[in-house]
Tab-separated table of C-alpha atoms in Angstrom:
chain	number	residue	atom	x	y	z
A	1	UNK	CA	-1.615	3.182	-20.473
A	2	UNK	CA	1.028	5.094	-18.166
A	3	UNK	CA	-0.486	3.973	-15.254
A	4	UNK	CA	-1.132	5.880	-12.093
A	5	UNK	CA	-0.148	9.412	-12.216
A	6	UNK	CA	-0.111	12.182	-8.793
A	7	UNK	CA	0.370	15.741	-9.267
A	8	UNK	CA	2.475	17.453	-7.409
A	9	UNK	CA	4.722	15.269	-6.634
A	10	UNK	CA	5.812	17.511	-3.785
A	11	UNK	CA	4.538	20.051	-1.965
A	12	UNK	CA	5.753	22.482	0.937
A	13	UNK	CA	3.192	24.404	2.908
A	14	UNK	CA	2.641	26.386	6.154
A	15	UNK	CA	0.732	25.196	8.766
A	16	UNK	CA	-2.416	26.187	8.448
A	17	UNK	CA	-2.886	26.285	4.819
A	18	UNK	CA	-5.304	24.022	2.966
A	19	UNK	CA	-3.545	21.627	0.013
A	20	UNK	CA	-5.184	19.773	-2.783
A	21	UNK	CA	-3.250	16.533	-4.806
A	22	UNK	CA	-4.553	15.126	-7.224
A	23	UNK	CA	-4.375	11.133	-8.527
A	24	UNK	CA	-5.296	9.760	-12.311
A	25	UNK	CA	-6.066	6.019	-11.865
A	26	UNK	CA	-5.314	3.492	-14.464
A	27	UNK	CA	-7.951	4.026	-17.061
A	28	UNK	CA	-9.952	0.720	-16.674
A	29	UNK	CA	-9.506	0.926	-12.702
A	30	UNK	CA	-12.970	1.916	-10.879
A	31	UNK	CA	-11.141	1.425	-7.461
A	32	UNK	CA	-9.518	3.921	-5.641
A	33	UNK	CA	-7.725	4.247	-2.520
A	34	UNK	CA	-5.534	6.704	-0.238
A	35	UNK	CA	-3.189	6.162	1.791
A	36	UNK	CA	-0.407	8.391	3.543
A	37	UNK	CA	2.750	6.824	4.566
A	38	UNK	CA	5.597	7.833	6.775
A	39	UNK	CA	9.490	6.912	6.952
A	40	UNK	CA	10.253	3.316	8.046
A	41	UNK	CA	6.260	2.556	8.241
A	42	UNK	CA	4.152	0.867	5.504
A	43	UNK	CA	0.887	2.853	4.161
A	44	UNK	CA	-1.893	3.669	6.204
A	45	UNK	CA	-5.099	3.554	3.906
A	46	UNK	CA	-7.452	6.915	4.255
A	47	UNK	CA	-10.194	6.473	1.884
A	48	UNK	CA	-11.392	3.923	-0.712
A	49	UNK	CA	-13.642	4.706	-3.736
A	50	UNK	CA	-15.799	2.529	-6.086
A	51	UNK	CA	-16.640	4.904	-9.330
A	52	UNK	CA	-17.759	7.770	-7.893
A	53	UNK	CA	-19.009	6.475	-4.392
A	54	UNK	CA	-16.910	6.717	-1.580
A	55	UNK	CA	-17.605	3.647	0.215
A	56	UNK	CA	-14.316	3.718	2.966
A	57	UNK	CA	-13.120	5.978	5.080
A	58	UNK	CA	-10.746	5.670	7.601
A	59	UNK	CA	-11.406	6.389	10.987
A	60	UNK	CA	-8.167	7.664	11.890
A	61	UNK	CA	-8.621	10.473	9.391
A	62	UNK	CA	-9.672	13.850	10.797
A	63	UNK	CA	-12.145	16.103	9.876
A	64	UNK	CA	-9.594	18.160	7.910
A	65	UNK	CA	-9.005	15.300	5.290
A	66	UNK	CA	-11.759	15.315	2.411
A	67	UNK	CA	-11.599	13.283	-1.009
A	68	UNK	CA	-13.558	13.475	-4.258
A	69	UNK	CA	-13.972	11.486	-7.185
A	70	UNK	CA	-16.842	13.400	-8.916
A	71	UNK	CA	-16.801	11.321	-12.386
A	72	UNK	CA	-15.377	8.309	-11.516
A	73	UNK	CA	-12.246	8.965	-13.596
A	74	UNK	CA	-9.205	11.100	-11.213
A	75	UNK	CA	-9.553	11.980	-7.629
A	76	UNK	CA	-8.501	15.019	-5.485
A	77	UNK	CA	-7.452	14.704	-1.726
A	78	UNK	CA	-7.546	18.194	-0.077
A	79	UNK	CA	-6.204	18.601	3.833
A	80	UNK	CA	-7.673	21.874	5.430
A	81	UNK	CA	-5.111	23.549	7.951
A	82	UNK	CA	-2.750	21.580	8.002
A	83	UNK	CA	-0.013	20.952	10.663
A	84	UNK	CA	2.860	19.477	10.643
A	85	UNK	CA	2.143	15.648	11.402
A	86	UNK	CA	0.441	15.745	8.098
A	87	UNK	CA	3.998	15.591	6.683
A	88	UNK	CA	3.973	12.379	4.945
A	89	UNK	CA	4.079	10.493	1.609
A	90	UNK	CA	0.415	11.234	0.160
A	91	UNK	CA	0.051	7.732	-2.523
A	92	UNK	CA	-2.736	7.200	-4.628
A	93	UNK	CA	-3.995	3.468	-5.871
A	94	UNK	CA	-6.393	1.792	-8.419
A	95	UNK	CA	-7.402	-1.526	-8.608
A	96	UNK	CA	-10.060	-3.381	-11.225
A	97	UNK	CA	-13.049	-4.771	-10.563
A	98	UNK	CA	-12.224	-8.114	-9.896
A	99	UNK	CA	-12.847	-10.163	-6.519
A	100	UNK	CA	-9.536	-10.579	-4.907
A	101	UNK	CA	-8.036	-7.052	-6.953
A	102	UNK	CA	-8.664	-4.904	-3.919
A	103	UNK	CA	-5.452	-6.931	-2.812
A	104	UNK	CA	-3.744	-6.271	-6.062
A	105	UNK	CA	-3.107	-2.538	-6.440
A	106	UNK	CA	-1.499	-0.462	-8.419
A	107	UNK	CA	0.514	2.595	-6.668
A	108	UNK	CA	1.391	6.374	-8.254
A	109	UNK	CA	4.193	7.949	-7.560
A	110	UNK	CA	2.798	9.836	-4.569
A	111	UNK	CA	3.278	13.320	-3.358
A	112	UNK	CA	5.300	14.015	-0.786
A	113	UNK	CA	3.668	16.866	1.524
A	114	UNK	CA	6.680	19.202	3.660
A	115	UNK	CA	4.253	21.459	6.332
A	116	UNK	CA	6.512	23.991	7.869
B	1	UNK	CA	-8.130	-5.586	16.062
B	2	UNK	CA	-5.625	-6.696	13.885
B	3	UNK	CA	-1.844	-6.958	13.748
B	4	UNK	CA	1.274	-8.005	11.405
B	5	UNK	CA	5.085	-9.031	12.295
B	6	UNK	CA	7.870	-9.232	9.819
B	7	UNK	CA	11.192	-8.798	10.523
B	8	UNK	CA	12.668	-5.420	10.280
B	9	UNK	CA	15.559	-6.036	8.293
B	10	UNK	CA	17.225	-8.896	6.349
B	11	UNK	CA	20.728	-9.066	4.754
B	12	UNK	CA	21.284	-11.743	2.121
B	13	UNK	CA	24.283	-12.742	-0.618
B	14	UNK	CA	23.479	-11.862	-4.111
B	15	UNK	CA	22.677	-14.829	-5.844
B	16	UNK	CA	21.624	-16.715	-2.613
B	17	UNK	CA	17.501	-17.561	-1.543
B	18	UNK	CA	16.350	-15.442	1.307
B	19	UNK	CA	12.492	-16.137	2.991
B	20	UNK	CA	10.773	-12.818	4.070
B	21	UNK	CA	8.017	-14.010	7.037
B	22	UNK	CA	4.857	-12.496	8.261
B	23	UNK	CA	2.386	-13.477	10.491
B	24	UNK	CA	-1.007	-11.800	11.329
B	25	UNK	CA	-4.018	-11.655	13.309
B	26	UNK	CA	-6.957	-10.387	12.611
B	27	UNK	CA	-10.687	-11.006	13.086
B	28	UNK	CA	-11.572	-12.410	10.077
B	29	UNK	CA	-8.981	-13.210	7.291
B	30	UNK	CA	-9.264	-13.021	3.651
B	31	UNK	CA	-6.135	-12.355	1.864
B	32	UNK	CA	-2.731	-11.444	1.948
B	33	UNK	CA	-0.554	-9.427	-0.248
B	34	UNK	CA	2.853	-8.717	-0.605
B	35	UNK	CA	4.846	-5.160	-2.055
B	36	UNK	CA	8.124	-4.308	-2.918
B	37	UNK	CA	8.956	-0.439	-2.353
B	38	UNK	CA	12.762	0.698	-3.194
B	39	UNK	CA	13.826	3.646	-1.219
B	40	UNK	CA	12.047	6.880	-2.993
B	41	UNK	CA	9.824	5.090	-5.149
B	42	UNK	CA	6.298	3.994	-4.610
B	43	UNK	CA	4.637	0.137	-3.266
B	44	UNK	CA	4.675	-2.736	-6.561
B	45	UNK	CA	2.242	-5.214	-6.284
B	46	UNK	CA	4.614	-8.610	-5.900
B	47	UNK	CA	1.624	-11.395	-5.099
B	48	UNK	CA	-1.879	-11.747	-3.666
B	49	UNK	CA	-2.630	-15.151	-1.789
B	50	UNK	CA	-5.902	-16.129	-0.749
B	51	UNK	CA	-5.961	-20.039	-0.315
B	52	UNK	CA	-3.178	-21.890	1.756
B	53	UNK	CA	-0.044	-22.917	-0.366
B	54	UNK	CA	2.636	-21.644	-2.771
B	55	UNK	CA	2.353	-19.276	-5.420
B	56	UNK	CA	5.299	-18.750	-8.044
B	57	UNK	CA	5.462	-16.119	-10.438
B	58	UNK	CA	9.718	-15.969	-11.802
B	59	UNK	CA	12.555	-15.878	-9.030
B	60	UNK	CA	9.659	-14.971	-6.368
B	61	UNK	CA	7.355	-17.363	-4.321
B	62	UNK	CA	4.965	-16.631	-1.571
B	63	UNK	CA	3.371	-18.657	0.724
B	64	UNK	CA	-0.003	-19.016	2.855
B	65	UNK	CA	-0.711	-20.973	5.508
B	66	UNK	CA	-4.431	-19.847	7.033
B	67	UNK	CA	-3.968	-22.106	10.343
B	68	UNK	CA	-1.057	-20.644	11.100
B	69	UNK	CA	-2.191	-17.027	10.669
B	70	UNK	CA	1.594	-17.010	8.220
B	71	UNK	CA	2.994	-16.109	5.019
B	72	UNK	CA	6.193	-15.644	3.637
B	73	UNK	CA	7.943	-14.528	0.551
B	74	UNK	CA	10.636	-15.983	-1.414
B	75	UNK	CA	13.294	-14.557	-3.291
B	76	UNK	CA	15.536	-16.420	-5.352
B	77	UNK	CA	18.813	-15.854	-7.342
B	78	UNK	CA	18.766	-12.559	-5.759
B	79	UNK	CA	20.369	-9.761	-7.552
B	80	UNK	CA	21.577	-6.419	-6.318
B	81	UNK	CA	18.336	-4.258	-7.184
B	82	UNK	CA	16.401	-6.645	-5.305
B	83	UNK	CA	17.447	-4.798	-2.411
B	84	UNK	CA	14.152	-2.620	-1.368
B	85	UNK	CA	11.759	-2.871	1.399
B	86	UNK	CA	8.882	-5.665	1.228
B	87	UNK	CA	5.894	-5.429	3.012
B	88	UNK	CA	2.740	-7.525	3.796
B	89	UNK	CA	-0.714	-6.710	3.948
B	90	UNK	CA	-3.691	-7.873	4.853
B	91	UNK	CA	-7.666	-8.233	4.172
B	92	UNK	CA	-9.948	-9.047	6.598
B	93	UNK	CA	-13.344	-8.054	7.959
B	94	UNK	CA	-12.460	-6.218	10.741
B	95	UNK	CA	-11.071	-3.602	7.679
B	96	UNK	CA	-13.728	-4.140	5.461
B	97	UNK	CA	-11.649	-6.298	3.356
B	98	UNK	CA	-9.044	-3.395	2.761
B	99	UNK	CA	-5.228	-3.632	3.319
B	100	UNK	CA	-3.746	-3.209	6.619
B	101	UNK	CA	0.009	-2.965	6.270
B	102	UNK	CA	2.742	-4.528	7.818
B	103	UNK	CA	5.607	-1.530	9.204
B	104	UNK	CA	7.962	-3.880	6.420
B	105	UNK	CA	11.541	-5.638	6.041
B	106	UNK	CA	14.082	-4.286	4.443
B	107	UNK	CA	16.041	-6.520	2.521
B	108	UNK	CA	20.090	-5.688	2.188
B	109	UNK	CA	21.597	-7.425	-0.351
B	110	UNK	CA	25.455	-8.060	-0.314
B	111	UNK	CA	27.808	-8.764	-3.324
């Protein structure tokens, strides 16, 4: 297992275009979360999946922010017109099924999202 | 609502033992994790501590106390590429039982 994988792992957009990332969980993972994370601050969780069933989501995050996991396997995070305090560190996380995992996670790489 | 403190930054000898604190409040506690990040790279799962006391897994310890709303993490025989930022999270009901994040202490380490 290579663990969790993000593509791209960076991305520069204008404002006002509409970006997708994408995030490959640990194979044997079936949790899922967001978060977005900004210099000197720790991650702010978005959105939390179990399989395919999105069962968190953030009330800080706008309309614009959407997230799929249609087979219970990778997940996409696409941000509609985007400005430029969605600059950030975009990182993806799995966790097993256990009781206490959702404190135990497991972090890709992340993308790191440059709106101009 | 819910809220963390650890120190922003921490400078230590290589070799020496250096205690990373955090206390919290929230509305109904469950757990509390701790991550290292190094500059550029992403959050790795250190510990997870649910019940009060002491947890050791190698040169790193953390603590819980529940009544005190506190935890801390200990580092040991510390070596240069310890140096990263370490933060604590929480669980707790007010989040649904995900993590709320601490803003994280960054540990300097000097030779």
């Amino acid at each position: 297992d290579t663990g969790v994988s993000q593509d791209p792992r960076h991305k520069i957009t204008k404002r006002g275009q509409n970006v997708t990332f994408r995030c490959d969980p640990i194979s044997e993972h079936n949790r899922l979360y967001w978060y977005r994370q900004t210099l000197g601050q720790g991650p702010e969780f978005l959105t939390y999946f179990q399989n395919e069933a999105q069962l968190e989501k953030s009330r800080l995050l706008s309309d614009r922010f959407s997230a799929e996991r249609p087979k219970g396997s990778f997940s996409t995070l696409e941000i509609q017109r985007t400005e430029q305090g969605d600059s950030a560190m975009y990182l993806c996380a799995s966790s097993d099924p256990g009781q206490g995992a959702i404190g135990e996670q497991y972090f890709g790489p992340g993308t790191r999202l440059t709106v101009t | 609502g819910q809220s963390l403190e650890q120190p922003s930054e921490v400078t230590a000898v290589e070799g020496a033992i250096v205690q990373i604190n955090c206390t919290y409040q929230t509305s109904g506690f469950y757990g509390l994790s701790w991550y290292q990040q190094h500059d550029g790279g992403a959050p790795t799962f250190l510990s997870y501590n649910a019940l009060d006391g002491l947890e050791e897994t190698g040169r790193f310890s953390s603590f819980l106390s529940r009544s005190d709303s506190y935890g801390y993490l200990l580092l040991q025989e510390l070596q240069m590429k310890d140096s990263a930022s370490y933060f604590c999270a929480v669980r707790d009901r007010a989040s649904n039982y995900q993590l709320i994040w601490g803003a994280g202490t960054k540990l300097i380490i000097k030779p």
